[in-house]
mmCIF file of C-alpha atoms in Angstrom:
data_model
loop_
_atom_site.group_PDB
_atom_site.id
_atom_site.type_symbol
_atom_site.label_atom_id
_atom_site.label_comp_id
_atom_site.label_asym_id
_atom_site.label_seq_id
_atom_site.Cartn_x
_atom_site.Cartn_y
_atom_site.Cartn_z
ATOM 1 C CA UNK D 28 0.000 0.000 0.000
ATOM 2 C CA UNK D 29 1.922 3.107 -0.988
ATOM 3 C CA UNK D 30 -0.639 5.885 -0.044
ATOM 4 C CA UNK D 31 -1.595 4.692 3.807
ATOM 5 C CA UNK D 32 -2.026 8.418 4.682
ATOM 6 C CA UNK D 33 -4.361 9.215 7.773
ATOM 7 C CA UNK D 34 -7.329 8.945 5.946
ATOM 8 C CA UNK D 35 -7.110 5.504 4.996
ATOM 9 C CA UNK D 36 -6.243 4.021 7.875
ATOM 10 C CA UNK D 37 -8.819 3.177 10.434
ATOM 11 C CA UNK D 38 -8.920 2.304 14.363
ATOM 12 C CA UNK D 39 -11.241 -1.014 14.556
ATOM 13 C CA UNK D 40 -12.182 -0.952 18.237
ATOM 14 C CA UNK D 41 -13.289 -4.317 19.741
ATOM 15 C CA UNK D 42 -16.479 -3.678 21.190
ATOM 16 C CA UNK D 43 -18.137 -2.017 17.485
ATOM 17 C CA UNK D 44 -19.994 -4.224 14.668
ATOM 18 C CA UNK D 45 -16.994 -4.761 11.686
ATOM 19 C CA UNK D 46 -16.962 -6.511 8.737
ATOM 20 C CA UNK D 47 -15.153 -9.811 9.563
ATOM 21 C CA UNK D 48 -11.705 -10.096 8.090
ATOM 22 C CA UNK D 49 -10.419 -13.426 5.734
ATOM 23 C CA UNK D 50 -9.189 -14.696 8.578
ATOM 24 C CA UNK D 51 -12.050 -14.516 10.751
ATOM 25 C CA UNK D 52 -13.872 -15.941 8.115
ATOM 26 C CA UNK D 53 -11.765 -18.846 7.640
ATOM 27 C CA UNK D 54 -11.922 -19.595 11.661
ATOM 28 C CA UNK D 55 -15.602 -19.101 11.818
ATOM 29 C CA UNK D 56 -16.061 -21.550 9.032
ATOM 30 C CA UNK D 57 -18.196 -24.770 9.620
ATOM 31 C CA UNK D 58 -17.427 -26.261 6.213
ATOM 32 C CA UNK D 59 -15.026 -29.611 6.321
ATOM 33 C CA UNK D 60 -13.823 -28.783 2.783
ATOM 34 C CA UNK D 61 -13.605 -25.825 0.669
ATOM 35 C CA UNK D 62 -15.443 -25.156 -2.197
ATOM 36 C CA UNK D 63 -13.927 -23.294 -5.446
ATOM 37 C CA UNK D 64 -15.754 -20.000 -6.275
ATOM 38 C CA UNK D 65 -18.356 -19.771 -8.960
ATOM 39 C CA UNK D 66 -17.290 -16.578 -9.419
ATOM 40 C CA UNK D 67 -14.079 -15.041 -9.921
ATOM 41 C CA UNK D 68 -14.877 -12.187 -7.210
ATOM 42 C CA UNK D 69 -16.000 -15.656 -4.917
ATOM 43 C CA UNK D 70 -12.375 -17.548 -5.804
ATOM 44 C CA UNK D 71 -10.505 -13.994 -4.727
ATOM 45 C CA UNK D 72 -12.591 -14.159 -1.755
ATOM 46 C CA UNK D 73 -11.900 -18.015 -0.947
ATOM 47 C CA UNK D 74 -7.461 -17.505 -2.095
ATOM 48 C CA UNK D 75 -7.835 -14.853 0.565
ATOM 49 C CA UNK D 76 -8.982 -16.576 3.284
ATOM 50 C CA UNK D 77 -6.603 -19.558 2.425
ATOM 51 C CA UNK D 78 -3.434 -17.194 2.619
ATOM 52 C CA UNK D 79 -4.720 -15.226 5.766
ATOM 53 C CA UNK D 80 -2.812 -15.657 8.896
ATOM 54 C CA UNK D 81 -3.709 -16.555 11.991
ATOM 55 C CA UNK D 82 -6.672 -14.248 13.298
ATOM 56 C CA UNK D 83 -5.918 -11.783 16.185
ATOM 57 C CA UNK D 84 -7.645 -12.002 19.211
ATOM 58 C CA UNK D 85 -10.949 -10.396 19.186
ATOM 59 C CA UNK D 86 -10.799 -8.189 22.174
ATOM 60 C CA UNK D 87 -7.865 -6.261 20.547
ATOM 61 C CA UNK D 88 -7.687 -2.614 18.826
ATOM 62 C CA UNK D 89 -6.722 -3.172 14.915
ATOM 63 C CA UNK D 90 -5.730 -1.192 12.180
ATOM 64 C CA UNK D 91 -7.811 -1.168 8.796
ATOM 65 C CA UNK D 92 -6.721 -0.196 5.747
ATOM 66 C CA UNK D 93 -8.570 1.134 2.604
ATOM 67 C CA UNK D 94 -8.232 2.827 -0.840
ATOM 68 C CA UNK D 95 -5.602 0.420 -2.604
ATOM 69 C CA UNK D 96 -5.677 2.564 -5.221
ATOM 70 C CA UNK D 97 -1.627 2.505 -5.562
ATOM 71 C CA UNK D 98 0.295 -0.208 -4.574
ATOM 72 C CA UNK D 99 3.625 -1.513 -5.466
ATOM 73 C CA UNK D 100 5.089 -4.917 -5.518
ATOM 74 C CA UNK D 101 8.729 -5.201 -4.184
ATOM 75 C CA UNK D 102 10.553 -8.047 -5.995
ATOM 76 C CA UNK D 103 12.229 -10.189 -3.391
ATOM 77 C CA UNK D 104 15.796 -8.755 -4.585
ATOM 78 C CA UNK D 105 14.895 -5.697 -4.062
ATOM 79 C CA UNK D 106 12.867 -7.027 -0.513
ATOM 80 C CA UNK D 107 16.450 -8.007 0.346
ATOM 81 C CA UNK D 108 18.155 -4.958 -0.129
ATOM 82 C CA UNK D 109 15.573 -2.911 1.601
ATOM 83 C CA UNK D 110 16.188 -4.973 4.879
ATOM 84 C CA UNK D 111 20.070 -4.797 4.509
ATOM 85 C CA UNK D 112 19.631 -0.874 3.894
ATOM 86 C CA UNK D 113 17.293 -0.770 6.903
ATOM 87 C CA UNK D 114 18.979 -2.563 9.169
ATOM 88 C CA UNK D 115 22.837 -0.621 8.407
ATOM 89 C CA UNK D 116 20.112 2.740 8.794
ATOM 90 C CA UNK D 117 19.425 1.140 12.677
ATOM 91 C CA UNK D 118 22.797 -0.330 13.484
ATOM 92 C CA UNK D 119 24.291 3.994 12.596
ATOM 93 C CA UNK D 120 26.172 1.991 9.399
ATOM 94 C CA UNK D 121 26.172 4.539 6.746
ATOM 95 C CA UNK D 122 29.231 2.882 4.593
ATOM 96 C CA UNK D 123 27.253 0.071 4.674
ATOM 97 C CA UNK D 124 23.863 1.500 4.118
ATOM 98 C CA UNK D 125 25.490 3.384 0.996
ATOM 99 C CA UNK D 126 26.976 0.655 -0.910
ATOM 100 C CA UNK D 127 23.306 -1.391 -0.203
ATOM 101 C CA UNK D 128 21.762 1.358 -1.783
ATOM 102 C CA UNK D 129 24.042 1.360 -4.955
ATOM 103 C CA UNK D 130 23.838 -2.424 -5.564
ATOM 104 C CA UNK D 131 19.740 -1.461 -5.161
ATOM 105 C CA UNK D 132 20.382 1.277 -8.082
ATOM 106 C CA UNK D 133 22.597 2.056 -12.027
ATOM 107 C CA UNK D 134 25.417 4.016 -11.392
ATOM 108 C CA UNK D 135 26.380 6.594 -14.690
ATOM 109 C CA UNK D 136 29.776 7.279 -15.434
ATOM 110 C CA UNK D 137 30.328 10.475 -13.701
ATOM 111 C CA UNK D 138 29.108 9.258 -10.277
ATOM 112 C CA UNK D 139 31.185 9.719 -7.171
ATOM 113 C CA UNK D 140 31.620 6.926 -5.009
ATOM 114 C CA UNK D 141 33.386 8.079 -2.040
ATOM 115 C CA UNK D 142 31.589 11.300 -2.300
ATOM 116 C CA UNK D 143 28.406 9.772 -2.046
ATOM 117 C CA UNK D 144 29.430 7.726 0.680
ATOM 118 C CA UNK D 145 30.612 9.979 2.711
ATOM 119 C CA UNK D 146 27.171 12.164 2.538
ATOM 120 C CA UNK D 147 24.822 8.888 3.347
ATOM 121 C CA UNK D 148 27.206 8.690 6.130
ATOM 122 C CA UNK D 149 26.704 11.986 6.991
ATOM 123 C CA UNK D 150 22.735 11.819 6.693
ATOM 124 C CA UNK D 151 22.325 8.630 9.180
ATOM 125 C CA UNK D 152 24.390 9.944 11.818
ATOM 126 C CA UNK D 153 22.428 13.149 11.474
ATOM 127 C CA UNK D 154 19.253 11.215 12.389
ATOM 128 C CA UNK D 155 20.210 8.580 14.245
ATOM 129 C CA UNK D 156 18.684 7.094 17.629
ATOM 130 C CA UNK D 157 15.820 9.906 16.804
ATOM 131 C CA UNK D 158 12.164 9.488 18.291
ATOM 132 C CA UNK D 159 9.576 9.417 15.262
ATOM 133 C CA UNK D 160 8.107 12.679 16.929
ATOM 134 C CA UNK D 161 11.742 14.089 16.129
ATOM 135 C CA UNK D 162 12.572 12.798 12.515
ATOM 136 C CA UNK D 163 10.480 11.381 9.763
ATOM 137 C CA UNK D 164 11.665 7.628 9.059
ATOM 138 C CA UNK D 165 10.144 8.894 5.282
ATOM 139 C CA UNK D 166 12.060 12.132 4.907
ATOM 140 C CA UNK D 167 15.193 10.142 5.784
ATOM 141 C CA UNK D 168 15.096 7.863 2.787
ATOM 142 C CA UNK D 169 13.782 10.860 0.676
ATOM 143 C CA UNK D 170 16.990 12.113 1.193
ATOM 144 C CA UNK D 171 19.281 9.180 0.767
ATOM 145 C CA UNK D 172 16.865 8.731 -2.707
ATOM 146 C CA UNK D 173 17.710 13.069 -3.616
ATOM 147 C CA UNK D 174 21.631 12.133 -2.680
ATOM 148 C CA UNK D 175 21.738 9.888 -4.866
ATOM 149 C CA UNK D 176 20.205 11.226 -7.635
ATOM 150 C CA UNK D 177 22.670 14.630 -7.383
ATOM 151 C CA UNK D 178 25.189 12.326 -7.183
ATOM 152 C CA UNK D 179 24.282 10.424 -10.302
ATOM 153 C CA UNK D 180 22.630 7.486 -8.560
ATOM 154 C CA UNK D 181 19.295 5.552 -10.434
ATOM 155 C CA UNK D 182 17.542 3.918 -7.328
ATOM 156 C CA UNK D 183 14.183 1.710 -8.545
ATOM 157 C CA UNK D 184 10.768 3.695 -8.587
ATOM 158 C CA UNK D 185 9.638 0.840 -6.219
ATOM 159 C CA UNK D 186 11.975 2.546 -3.255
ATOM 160 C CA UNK D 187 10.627 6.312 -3.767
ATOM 161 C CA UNK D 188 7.071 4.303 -3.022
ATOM 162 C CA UNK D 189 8.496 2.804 -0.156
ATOM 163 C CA UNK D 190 9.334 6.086 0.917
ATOM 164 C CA UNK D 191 5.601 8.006 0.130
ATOM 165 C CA UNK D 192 4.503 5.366 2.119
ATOM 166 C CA UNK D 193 6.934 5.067 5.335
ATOM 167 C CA UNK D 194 6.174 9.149 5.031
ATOM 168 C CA UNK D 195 2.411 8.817 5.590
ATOM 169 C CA UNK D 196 2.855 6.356 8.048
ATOM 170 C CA UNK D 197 5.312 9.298 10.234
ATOM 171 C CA UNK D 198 1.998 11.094 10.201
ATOM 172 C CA UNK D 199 0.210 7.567 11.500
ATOM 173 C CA UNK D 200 2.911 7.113 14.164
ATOM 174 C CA UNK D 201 3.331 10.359 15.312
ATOM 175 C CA UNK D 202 -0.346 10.237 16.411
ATOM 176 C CA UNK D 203 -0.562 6.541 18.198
ATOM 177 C CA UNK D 204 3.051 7.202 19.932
ATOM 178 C CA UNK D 205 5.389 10.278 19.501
ATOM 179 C CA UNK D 206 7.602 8.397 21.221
ATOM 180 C CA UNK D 207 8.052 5.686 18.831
ATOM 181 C CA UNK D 208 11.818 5.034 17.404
ATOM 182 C CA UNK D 209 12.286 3.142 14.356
ATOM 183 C CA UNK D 210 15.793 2.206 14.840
ATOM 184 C CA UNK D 211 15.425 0.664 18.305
ATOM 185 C CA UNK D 212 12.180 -1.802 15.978
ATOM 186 C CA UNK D 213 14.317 -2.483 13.214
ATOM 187 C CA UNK D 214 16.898 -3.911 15.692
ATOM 188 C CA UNK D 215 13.990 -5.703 17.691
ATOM 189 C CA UNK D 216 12.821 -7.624 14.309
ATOM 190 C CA UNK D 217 16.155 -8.167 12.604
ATOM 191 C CA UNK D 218 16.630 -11.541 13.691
ATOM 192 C CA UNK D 219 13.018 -12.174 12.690
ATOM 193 C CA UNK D 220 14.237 -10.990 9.493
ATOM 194 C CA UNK D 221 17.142 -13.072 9.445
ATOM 195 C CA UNK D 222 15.206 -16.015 10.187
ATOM 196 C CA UNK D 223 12.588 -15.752 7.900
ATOM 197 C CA UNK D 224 14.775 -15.033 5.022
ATOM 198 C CA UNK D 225 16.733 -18.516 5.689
ATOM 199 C CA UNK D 226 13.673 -20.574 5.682
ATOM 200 C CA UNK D 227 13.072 -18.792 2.802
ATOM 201 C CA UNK D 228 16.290 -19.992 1.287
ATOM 202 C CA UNK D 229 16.226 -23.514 2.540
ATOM 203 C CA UNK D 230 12.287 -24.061 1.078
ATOM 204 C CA UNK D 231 11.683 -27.823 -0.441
ATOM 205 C CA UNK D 232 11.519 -26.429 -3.988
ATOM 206 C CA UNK D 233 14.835 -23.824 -3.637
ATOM 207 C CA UNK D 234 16.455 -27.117 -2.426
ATOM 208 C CA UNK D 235 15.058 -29.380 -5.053
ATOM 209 C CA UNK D 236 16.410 -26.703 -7.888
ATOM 210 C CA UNK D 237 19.803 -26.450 -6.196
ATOM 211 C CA UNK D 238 19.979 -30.094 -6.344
ATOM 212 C CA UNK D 239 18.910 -30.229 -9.811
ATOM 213 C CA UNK D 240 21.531 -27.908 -11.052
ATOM 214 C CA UNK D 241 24.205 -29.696 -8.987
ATOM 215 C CA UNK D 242 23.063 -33.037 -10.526
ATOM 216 C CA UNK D 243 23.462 -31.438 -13.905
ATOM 217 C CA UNK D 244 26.538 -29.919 -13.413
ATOM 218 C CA UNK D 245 28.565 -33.327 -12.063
ATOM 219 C CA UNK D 246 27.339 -35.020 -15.093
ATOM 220 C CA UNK D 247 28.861 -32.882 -17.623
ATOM 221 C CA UNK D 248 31.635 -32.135 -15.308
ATOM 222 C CA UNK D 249 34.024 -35.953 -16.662
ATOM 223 C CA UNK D 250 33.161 -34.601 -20.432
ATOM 224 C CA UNK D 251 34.328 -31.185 -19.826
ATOM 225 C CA UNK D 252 37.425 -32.390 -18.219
ATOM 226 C CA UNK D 253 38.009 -34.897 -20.833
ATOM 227 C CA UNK D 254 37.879 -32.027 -23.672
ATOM 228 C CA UNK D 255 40.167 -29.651 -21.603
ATOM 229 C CA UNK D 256 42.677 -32.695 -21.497
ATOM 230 C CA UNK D 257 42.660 -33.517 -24.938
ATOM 231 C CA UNK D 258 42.463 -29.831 -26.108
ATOM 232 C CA UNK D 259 45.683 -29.472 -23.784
ATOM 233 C CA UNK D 260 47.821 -32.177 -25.274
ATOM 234 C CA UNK D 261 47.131 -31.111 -28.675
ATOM 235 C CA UNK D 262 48.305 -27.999 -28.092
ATOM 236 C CA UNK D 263 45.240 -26.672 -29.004
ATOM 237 C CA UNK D 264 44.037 -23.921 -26.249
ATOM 238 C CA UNK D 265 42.566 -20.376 -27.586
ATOM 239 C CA UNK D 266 41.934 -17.312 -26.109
ATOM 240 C CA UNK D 267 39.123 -15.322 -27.462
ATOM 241 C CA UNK D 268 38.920 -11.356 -26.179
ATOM 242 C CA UNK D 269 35.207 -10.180 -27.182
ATOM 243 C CA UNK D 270 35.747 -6.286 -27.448
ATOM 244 C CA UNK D 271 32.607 -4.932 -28.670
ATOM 245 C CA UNK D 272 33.837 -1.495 -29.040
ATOM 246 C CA UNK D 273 37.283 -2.486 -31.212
ATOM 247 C CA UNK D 274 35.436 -1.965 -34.790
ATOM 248 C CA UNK D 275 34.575 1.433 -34.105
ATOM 249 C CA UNK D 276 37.797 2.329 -32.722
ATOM 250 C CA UNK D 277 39.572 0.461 -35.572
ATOM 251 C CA UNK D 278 37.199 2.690 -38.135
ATOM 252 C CA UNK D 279 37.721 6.153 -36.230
ATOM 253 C CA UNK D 280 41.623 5.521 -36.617
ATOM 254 C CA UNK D 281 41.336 4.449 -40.028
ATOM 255 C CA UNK D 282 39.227 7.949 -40.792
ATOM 256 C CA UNK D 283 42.095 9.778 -38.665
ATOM 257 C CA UNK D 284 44.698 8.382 -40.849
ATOM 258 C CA UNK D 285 42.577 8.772 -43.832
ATOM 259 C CA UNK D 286 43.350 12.835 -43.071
ATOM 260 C CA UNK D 287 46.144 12.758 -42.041
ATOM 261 C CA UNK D 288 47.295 11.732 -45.284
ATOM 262 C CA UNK D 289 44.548 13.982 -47.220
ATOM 263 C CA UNK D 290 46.188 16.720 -45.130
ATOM 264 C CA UNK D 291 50.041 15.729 -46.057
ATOM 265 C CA UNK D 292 48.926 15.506 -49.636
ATOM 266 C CA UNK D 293 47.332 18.926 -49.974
ATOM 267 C CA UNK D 294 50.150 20.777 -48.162
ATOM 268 C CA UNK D 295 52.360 19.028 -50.790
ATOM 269 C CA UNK D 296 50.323 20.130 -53.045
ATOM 270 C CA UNK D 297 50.094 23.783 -52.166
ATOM 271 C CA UNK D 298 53.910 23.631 -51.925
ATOM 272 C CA UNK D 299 54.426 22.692 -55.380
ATOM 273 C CA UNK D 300 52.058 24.926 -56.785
ATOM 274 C CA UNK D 301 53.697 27.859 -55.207
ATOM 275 C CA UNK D 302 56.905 27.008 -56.809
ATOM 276 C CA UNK D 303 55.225 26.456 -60.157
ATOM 277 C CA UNK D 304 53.359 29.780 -59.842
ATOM 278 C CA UNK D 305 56.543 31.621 -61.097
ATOM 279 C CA UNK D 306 57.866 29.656 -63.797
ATOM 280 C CA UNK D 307 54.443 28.064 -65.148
ATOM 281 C CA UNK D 308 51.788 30.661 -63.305
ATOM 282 C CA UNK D 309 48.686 28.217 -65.769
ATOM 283 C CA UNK D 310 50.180 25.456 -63.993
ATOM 284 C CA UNK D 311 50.331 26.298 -60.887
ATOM 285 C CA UNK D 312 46.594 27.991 -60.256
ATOM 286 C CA UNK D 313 45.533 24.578 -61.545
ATOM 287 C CA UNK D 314 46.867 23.221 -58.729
ATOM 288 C CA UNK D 315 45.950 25.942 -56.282
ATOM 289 C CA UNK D 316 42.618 25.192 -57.711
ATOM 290 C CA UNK D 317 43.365 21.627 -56.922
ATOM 291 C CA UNK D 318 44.062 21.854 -53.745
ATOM 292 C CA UNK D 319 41.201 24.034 -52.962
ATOM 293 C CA UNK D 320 38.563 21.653 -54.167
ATOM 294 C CA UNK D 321 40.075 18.998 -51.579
ATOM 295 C CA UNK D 322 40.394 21.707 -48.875
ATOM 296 C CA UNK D 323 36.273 21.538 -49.460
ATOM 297 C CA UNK D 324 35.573 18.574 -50.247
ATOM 298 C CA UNK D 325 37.255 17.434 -46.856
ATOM 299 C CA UNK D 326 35.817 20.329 -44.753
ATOM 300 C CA UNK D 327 32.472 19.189 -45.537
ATOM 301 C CA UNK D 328 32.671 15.815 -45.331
ATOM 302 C CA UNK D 329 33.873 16.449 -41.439
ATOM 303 C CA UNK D 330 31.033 18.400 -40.951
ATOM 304 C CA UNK D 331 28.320 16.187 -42.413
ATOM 305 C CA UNK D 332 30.142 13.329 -40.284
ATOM 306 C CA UNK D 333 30.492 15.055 -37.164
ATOM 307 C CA UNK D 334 26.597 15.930 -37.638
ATOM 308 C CA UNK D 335 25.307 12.488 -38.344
ATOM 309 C CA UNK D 336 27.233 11.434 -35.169
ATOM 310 C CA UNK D 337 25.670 13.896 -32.911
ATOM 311 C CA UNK D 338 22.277 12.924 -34.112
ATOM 312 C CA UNK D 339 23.122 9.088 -33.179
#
């Protein structure tokens, strides 16, 4: 949900009338088995309560959400990075928090690495150990997303969601507890993190695949070795060096050399005709002549190039 501003969040106190969430639904249920939906709005309805969790208690205060109107899926990468980035912003890491951002984003060629560093650095100390009441936990990674765009940074569109919505939720926080403190949560739920990401990596069907691509790889593995051996006792090992660039190089030197010579050939050129301009003055405007059709000819063929080039 990346617009959970005031208005669309909601208080559900436990002793008024509320719609019954999925999970509710799914422990109030009398059915033995599940039926599919008829409908496709009835099968959303039925997936929904089959993924809830477990229902809260019913005496307890909840939050409610509405108007999913924009919403953003985080790719688990990027899910990943996010928690390392959040976790360096709690533990007062900003060398840390920095290079998680720029494996997160597409660096150009002018940006600054140490510079950019240095200012993330800068930021989290700025606002670290700071009650929500004090600091936005959404104006924070505004910033870290504006440093790194001045600093020649791409970070995904997904984070400057993330960001709308930890802002909104400052607003949300700063009215249920001022005293709140992000950093001192983070640190509370990182091993909760931790642990939920490896059960995440050691899942039946992550397992299964790595297994598969082991199996696969041992059974080529004798061929491979085989070919390297015979390849290496008849002498016949090559190195290939892909250099996608070398043709264009190779044809920009060729067209430097190209004029260089043009240009040796028309100052010869003018040389001789200046000493022919005494003796044989005919002979010698013909080649000033000469000379100054290739003077032309050459001027604006570097022009049209140069042009053609800019417009690539």
């Amino acid at each position: 949900h990346a617009d959970p501003h005031p208005g669309n969040v909601f208080v559900v106190l436990p002793d008024r009338v509320n719609p019954r969430t999925p999970a509710e639904w799914k422990e109030d249920s009398l059915r033995e088995t599940e039926r599919e939906g008829a409908t496709a709005l009835a099968q959303l309805e039925a997936d929904a309560q089959e993924e809830a969790p477990a229902a809260a208690p019913r005496g307890d205060a909840r939050l409610a959400l509405i108007d999913f109107g924009m919403t953003a899926h985080l790719p688990e990468a990027l899910r990943d990075g996010i928690v390392r980035l959040l976790v360096a912003i709690a533990d007062k890491r900003g060398e840390d928090a920095a290079e998680s951002l720029i494996e997160m984003g597409e660096t150009i060629e002018e940006f600054d690495r140490q510079a950019y560093t240095r200012e993330v650095a800068s930021l989290i100390a700025q606002h670290a150990d700071r009650q929500v009441g004090d600091v936005a936990a959404g104006a924070v990674l505004f910033a870290l997303i504006n440093t790194g765009y001045e600093h020649g940074l791409k970070l995904p569109a997904e984070l400057t969601l993330l960001a709308k919505a930890l802002f909104n939720l400052d607003a949300i926080t700063r009215s249920l507890d001022p005293t709140f403190n992000p950093s001192d949560a983070i640190r509370r739920y990182t091993a909760e993190l931790a642990n939920e990401r490896a059960r995440r990596e050691l899942s039946p069907m992550r397992m299964f695949r790595l297994m598969a691509d082991s199996s696969d790889f041992l059974m080529a593995l004798p061929r491979r070795l085989d070919q390297i051996v015979e390849r290496a006792a008849a002498g016949d090992f090559a190195v290939r060096i892909d250099t996608p660039q070398l043709p264009t190089l190779l044809e920009g030197m060729q067209k430097i050399a190209n004029r260089i010579f043009v240009g040796l050939v028309l100052a010869g050129l003018l040389v001789a005709s200046g000493l022919l301009s005494r003796e044989r003055p005919g002979l010698g405007m013909l080649g000033f002549a000469f000379a100054a059709a290739i003077a032309l000819y050459m001027v604006v063929s570097i022009l049209v190039g140069d042009r053609k080039r800019t417009r690539r």
